[in-house]
Every structure is written in C-alpha cells, then in structure tokens.
mmCIF file of C-alpha atoms and ligand atoms in Angstrom:
data_model
loop_
_atom_site.group_PDB
_atom_site.id
_atom_site.type_symbol
_atom_site.label_atom_id
_atom_site.label_comp_id
_atom_site.label_asym_id
_atom_site.label_seq_id
_atom_site.Cartn_x
_atom_site.Cartn_y
_atom_site.Cartn_z
ATOM 1 C CA MET A 12 -17.270 5.367 -8.198
ATOM 2 C CA SER A 13 -15.763 3.307 -5.382
ATOM 3 C CA LYS A 14 -14.942 5.245 -2.268
ATOM 4 C CA ALA A 15 -13.585 4.240 1.141
ATOM 5 C CA ILE A 16 -12.639 5.955 4.364
ATOM 6 C CA TYR A 17 -9.463 5.185 6.305
ATOM 7 C CA PRO A 18 -10.094 6.485 9.824
ATOM 8 C CA GLY A 19 -7.634 6.848 12.663
ATOM 9 C CA SER A 20 -5.896 9.136 15.101
ATOM 10 C CA PHE A 21 -2.727 9.547 12.990
ATOM 11 C CA ASP A 22 -0.868 11.102 15.931
ATOM 12 C CA PRO A 23 1.357 11.357 13.893
ATOM 13 C CA VAL A 24 1.146 9.620 10.514
ATOM 14 C CA THR A 25 3.838 6.923 10.057
ATOM 15 C CA PHE A 26 5.217 4.905 7.128
ATOM 16 C CA GLY A 27 2.839 2.125 8.260
ATOM 17 C CA HIS A 28 -0.195 4.362 7.675
ATOM 18 C CA LEU A 29 1.209 5.628 4.371
ATOM 19 C CA ASP A 30 1.662 2.056 3.182
ATOM 20 C CA ILE A 31 -2.026 1.338 3.869
ATOM 21 C CA ILE A 32 -3.028 4.596 2.156
ATOM 22 C CA LYS A 33 -0.943 3.797 -0.941
ATOM 23 C CA ARG A 34 -2.302 0.273 -1.249
ATOM 24 C CA SER A 35 -5.923 1.238 -0.669
ATOM 25 C CA ALA A 36 -5.606 4.145 -3.137
ATOM 26 C CA GLU A 37 -4.811 1.525 -5.763
ATOM 27 C CA MET A 38 -7.973 -0.399 -4.898
ATOM 28 C CA PHE A 39 -10.547 2.378 -4.673
ATOM 29 C CA ASP A 40 -11.298 5.374 -6.886
ATOM 30 C CA GLU A 41 -11.158 7.642 -3.853
ATOM 31 C CA ILE A 42 -9.701 7.281 -0.361
ATOM 32 C CA ILE A 43 -10.791 9.659 2.350
ATOM 33 C CA VAL A 44 -8.332 9.712 5.237
ATOM 34 C CA GLY A 45 -10.429 10.624 8.267
ATOM 35 C CA VAL A 46 -8.656 12.122 11.266
ATOM 36 C CA LEU A 47 -10.662 11.480 14.371
ATOM 37 C CA ASN A 48 -11.106 14.583 16.458
ATOM 38 C CA ASN A 49 -11.348 12.792 19.758
ATOM 39 C CA SER A 50 -11.281 15.171 22.675
ATOM 40 C CA ALA A 51 -11.231 12.303 25.185
ATOM 41 C CA LYS A 52 -7.925 10.995 23.870
ATOM 42 C CA ASN A 53 -4.809 12.847 24.946
ATOM 43 C CA SER A 54 -3.086 13.515 21.672
ATOM 44 C CA LEU A 55 0.367 14.961 21.057
ATOM 45 C CA PHE A 56 -0.731 16.936 17.992
ATOM 46 C CA GLU A 57 -3.908 18.950 17.492
ATOM 47 C CA VAL A 58 -6.277 17.619 14.871
ATOM 48 C CA GLU A 59 -5.321 20.426 12.430
ATOM 49 C CA GLU A 60 -1.620 19.558 12.798
ATOM 50 C CA ARG A 61 -2.306 15.846 12.230
ATOM 51 C CA LYS A 62 -4.326 16.758 9.152
ATOM 52 C CA ASP A 63 -1.581 19.045 7.853
ATOM 53 C CA MET A 64 1.032 16.260 8.155
ATOM 54 C CA LEU A 65 -1.255 13.858 6.282
ATOM 55 C CA ILE A 66 -1.971 16.370 3.514
ATOM 56 C CA GLU A 67 1.735 17.069 3.107
ATOM 57 C CA THR A 68 2.766 13.399 3.036
ATOM 58 C CA THR A 69 -0.010 12.220 0.695
ATOM 59 C CA LYS A 70 0.498 14.998 -1.877
ATOM 60 C CA GLY A 71 1.653 12.432 -4.429
ATOM 61 C CA PHE A 72 -1.719 10.664 -4.555
ATOM 62 C CA ASP A 73 -4.391 12.456 -6.539
ATOM 63 C CA ASN A 74 -7.256 10.283 -5.269
ATOM 64 C CA VAL A 75 -6.554 10.763 -1.544
ATOM 65 C CA LYS A 76 -8.412 13.394 0.413
ATOM 66 C CA VAL A 77 -7.789 14.244 4.081
ATOM 67 C CA ILE A 78 -10.623 15.350 6.347
ATOM 68 C CA SER A 79 -11.327 15.424 10.060
ATOM 69 C CA PHE A 80 -14.493 14.414 11.783
ATOM 70 C CA ASP A 81 -15.917 14.251 15.260
ATOM 71 C CA GLY A 82 -18.743 12.136 16.497
ATOM 72 C CA LEU A 83 -19.517 8.721 15.114
ATOM 73 C CA LEU A 84 -17.717 7.461 12.043
ATOM 74 C CA ILE A 85 -20.864 5.796 10.705
ATOM 75 C CA ASP A 86 -22.756 9.108 10.888
ATOM 76 C CA TYR A 87 -20.029 10.855 8.915
ATOM 77 C CA MET A 88 -20.144 8.012 6.392
ATOM 78 C CA LYS A 89 -23.907 8.204 5.992
ATOM 79 C CA ASP A 90 -23.825 11.976 5.454
ATOM 80 C CA ASN A 91 -21.089 11.593 2.847
ATOM 81 C CA ASN A 92 -22.302 8.497 1.080
ATOM 82 C CA ILE A 93 -19.388 6.234 2.027
ATOM 83 C CA SER A 94 -19.959 2.567 2.807
ATOM 84 C CA VAL A 95 -16.481 1.046 3.144
ATOM 85 C CA ILE A 96 -13.968 1.447 5.988
ATOM 86 C CA VAL A 97 -10.310 0.541 5.502
ATOM 87 C CA ARG A 98 -8.259 -0.514 8.521
ATOM 88 C CA GLY A 99 -4.774 -1.922 8.897
ATOM 89 C CA LEU A 100 -3.999 -5.085 10.848
ATOM 90 C CA ARG A 101 -0.548 -5.453 12.328
ATOM 91 C CA ALA A 102 -0.646 -8.366 14.721
ATOM 92 C CA VAL A 103 -3.075 -10.640 16.434
ATOM 93 C CA THR A 104 -3.295 -8.047 19.212
ATOM 94 C CA ASP A 105 -5.088 -5.672 16.797
ATOM 95 C CA PHE A 106 -7.539 -8.354 15.791
ATOM 96 C CA GLU A 107 -9.952 -8.581 18.694
ATOM 97 C CA TYR A 108 -10.439 -4.832 18.948
ATOM 98 C CA GLU A 109 -10.801 -4.378 15.196
ATOM 99 C CA LEU A 110 -13.273 -7.253 14.901
ATOM 100 C CA GLN A 111 -15.469 -5.794 17.612
ATOM 101 C CA ILE A 112 -15.470 -2.305 16.036
ATOM 102 C CA ALA A 113 -16.116 -3.681 12.542
ATOM 103 C CA GLN A 114 -19.023 -5.812 13.720
ATOM 104 C CA SER A 115 -20.606 -3.031 15.740
ATOM 105 C CA ASN A 116 -20.252 -0.554 12.866
ATOM 106 C CA ARG A 117 -21.964 -3.026 10.592
ATOM 107 C CA LYS A 118 -24.766 -3.628 13.061
ATOM 108 C CA ALA A 119 -25.288 0.035 13.979
ATOM 109 C CA SER A 120 -25.373 1.071 10.314
ATOM 110 C CA LYS A 121 -28.012 -1.602 9.601
ATOM 111 C CA GLY A 122 -25.648 -3.424 7.288
ATOM 112 C CA ASN A 123 -24.770 -0.359 5.233
ATOM 113 C CA VAL A 124 -21.149 -0.225 6.323
ATOM 114 C CA ASP A 125 -18.469 -2.848 5.818
ATOM 115 C CA THR A 126 -14.808 -2.943 6.842
ATOM 116 C CA VAL A 127 -11.914 -4.045 4.674
ATOM 117 C CA PHE A 128 -8.666 -5.048 6.391
ATOM 118 C CA LEU A 129 -5.247 -4.743 4.843
ATOM 119 C CA THR A 130 -2.482 -6.644 6.562
ATOM 120 C CA THR A 131 0.579 -4.598 7.328
ATOM 121 C CA SER A 132 3.651 -4.852 5.149
ATOM 122 C CA ILE A 133 6.051 -6.893 7.205
ATOM 123 C CA GLU A 134 8.632 -4.095 7.498
ATOM 124 C CA TYR A 135 6.086 -1.943 9.361
ATOM 125 C CA ALA A 136 4.532 -4.635 11.520
ATOM 126 C CA TYR A 137 6.113 -3.272 14.707
ATOM 127 C CA LEU A 138 5.418 0.377 13.943
ATOM 128 C CA SER A 139 2.906 2.511 15.818
ATOM 129 C CA SER A 140 2.372 6.227 16.401
ATOM 130 C CA SER A 141 2.877 5.709 20.128
ATOM 131 C CA ILE A 142 6.352 4.215 19.606
ATOM 132 C CA VAL A 143 7.246 7.140 17.355
ATOM 133 C CA ARG A 144 6.042 9.653 19.970
ATOM 134 C CA GLU A 145 8.011 7.921 22.688
ATOM 135 C CA TYR A 146 11.243 7.803 20.663
ATOM 136 C CA ALA A 147 10.914 11.396 19.502
ATOM 137 C CA ARG A 148 10.294 12.562 23.056
ATOM 138 C CA TYR A 149 13.734 11.271 24.043
ATOM 139 C CA GLY A 150 15.488 12.516 20.939
ATOM 140 C CA THR A 151 15.933 9.105 19.275
ATOM 141 C CA ASP A 152 16.149 9.160 15.482
ATOM 142 C CA VAL A 153 12.745 8.344 13.940
ATOM 143 C CA SER A 154 13.700 8.750 10.280
ATOM 144 C CA ASP A 155 13.036 5.045 9.607
ATOM 145 C CA PHE A 156 9.477 5.421 10.885
ATOM 146 C CA VAL A 157 8.113 8.722 9.552
ATOM 147 C CA PRO A 158 8.686 11.047 6.556
ATOM 148 C CA ASP A 159 11.080 14.014 7.016
ATOM 149 C CA TYR A 160 8.219 16.477 7.276
ATOM 150 C CA VAL A 161 6.758 14.610 10.257
ATOM 151 C CA GLU A 162 10.180 14.184 11.851
ATOM 152 C CA GLU A 163 10.634 17.967 11.748
ATOM 153 C CA ARG A 164 7.235 18.564 13.367
ATOM 154 C CA LEU A 165 8.191 16.096 16.134
ATOM 155 C CA LYS A 166 11.502 17.852 16.724
ATOM 156 C CA GLU A 167 9.732 21.217 16.967
ATOM 157 C CA ARG A 168 7.216 19.791 19.404
ATOM 158 C CA PHE A 169 9.798 18.357 21.757
ATOM 159 C CA ARG A 170 12.129 21.348 21.530
ATOM 160 C CA LYS A 171 9.431 23.369 23.254
HETATM 161 P P1 ADP B 221 -6.548 4.380 16.023
HETATM 162 O O1 ADP B 221 -6.375 5.305 17.167
HETATM 163 O O2 ADP B 221 -7.901 4.424 15.384
HETATM 164 O O3 ADP B 221 -6.051 2.963 16.261
HETATM 165 P P2 ADP B 221 -4.176 4.842 14.462
HETATM 166 O O4 ADP B 221 -3.788 6.137 13.868
HETATM 167 O O5 ADP B 221 -3.288 4.293 15.527
HETATM 168 O O6 ADP B 221 -5.653 5.033 14.903
HETATM 169 O O7 ADP B 221 -4.300 3.738 13.326
HETATM 170 C C1 ADP B 221 -5.179 3.885 12.245
HETATM 171 C C2 ADP B 221 -5.242 2.590 11.466
HETATM 172 O O8 ADP B 221 -3.966 2.316 10.910
HETATM 173 C C3 ADP B 221 -5.591 1.343 12.276
HETATM 174 O O9 ADP B 221 -6.370 0.504 11.463
HETATM 175 C C4 ADP B 221 -4.262 0.725 12.563
HETATM 176 O O10 ADP B 221 -4.371 -0.681 12.772
HETATM 177 C C5 ADP B 221 -3.528 1.020 11.283
HETATM 178 N N1 ADP B 221 -2.081 1.041 11.450
HETATM 179 C C6 ADP B 221 -1.349 1.734 12.333
HETATM 180 N N2 ADP B 221 -0.026 1.468 12.220
HETATM 181 C C7 ADP B 221 0.081 0.567 11.209
HETATM 182 C C8 ADP B 221 1.174 -0.135 10.612
HETATM 183 N N3 ADP B 221 2.411 0.027 11.059
HETATM 184 N N4 ADP B 221 0.902 -0.996 9.605
HETATM 185 C C9 ADP B 221 -0.385 -1.187 9.196
HETATM 186 N N5 ADP B 221 -1.454 -0.568 9.733
HETATM 187 C C10 ADP B 221 -1.234 0.294 10.721
#
C-alpha cells in the first residue's frame, strides 16, 4: 500500500492546501496530513483546532487521515512506516527552503525518506495561511481562500 505524509502548520488550512491534499489523495492509497505541533512558532490556532479544521474540511476523502506530531518528522515517519513526504511548491521563493529540507530529510533518514513536490494550481499560487490570518484579523472577506467552516473559526477568533 502506498502511503505519504503531507506535513505543515496549517494555521489555518486553505484552499491551496486542500488542492494538494485532493491531488495527492489520487496518487497514493493513503495520505496522512501531519499537523506540526511546533511550540516555537507563534500560531493563531492551537494544534487541536488546526486538526479539527482539517478533519472537517477533508471529510469527503476516505483515504485522508489527520494527525499531529511533535519532534522530528523523520522520526514520526520511521515509527509509522512512512517513506514519502508531499509538499506544495508555489513560487521560486519556496524552492530554496524546500530543497534544503528535502535534502536534509533524505540524508538524516539514511536515504529512507523522499519528498514529492506538487506545484500549486495557478489559482492558489498567491495563497498562504499568513495572508488569510492577516485579512481575517482586519475583517476582510476570506471566502475565496478558505472553506466556510474555517472562515467561521477565523471570525470567532477575531471577535474575541
Ligand atoms: P509550513 O509551515 O510547513 O510551511 P504550511 O501550512 O504553510 O506549513 O504549508 C504546508 C505545505 O503546503 C507546504 O509544502 C507549502 O508549500 C504548501 N502550501 C501552502 N500554501 C499552498 C498553496 N496555496 N498552494 C500549494 N501549496 C501550498
């Protein structure tokens, strides 16, 4: 059975992420969406909230599973018998960072882990979680960027 992990912060999940999830779910038997529980990064949503939004918005895919992990991705992968990472590439600005991470993951896992890149669908090329957070903070409509469920969670967050 082919299995891959799609790791990220997903703070919050956007249509860009969902596009990568949909396309990779067609390529692999199982896609594990891995929410990084990174205490060093200042996130808007707690890891459980980010996970909840992903579970809700990927309900339509029966081969997508959402988990969270802390520590090193390659350790999680080893413990769970996963050898492929899926990442999305938007622009050349993503490239250098992604290349470095992919190469170091391959090296540190002694060649057991490889990374597959999907290029963004052109309509989402500009889209990032940080833009969504910034717009939502100032009450700008984000319905073109995130599903309704996520938009509601953003509204609740900034109402407080
Ligand atoms: P990270 O903090 O690890 O960069 P993100 O949640 O921002 O996590 O992104 C997770 C993955 O999704 C990354 O590979 C990123 O390049 C990709 N991604 C984010 N937004 C888009 C988009 N609009 N189109 C395609 N891929 C995207």
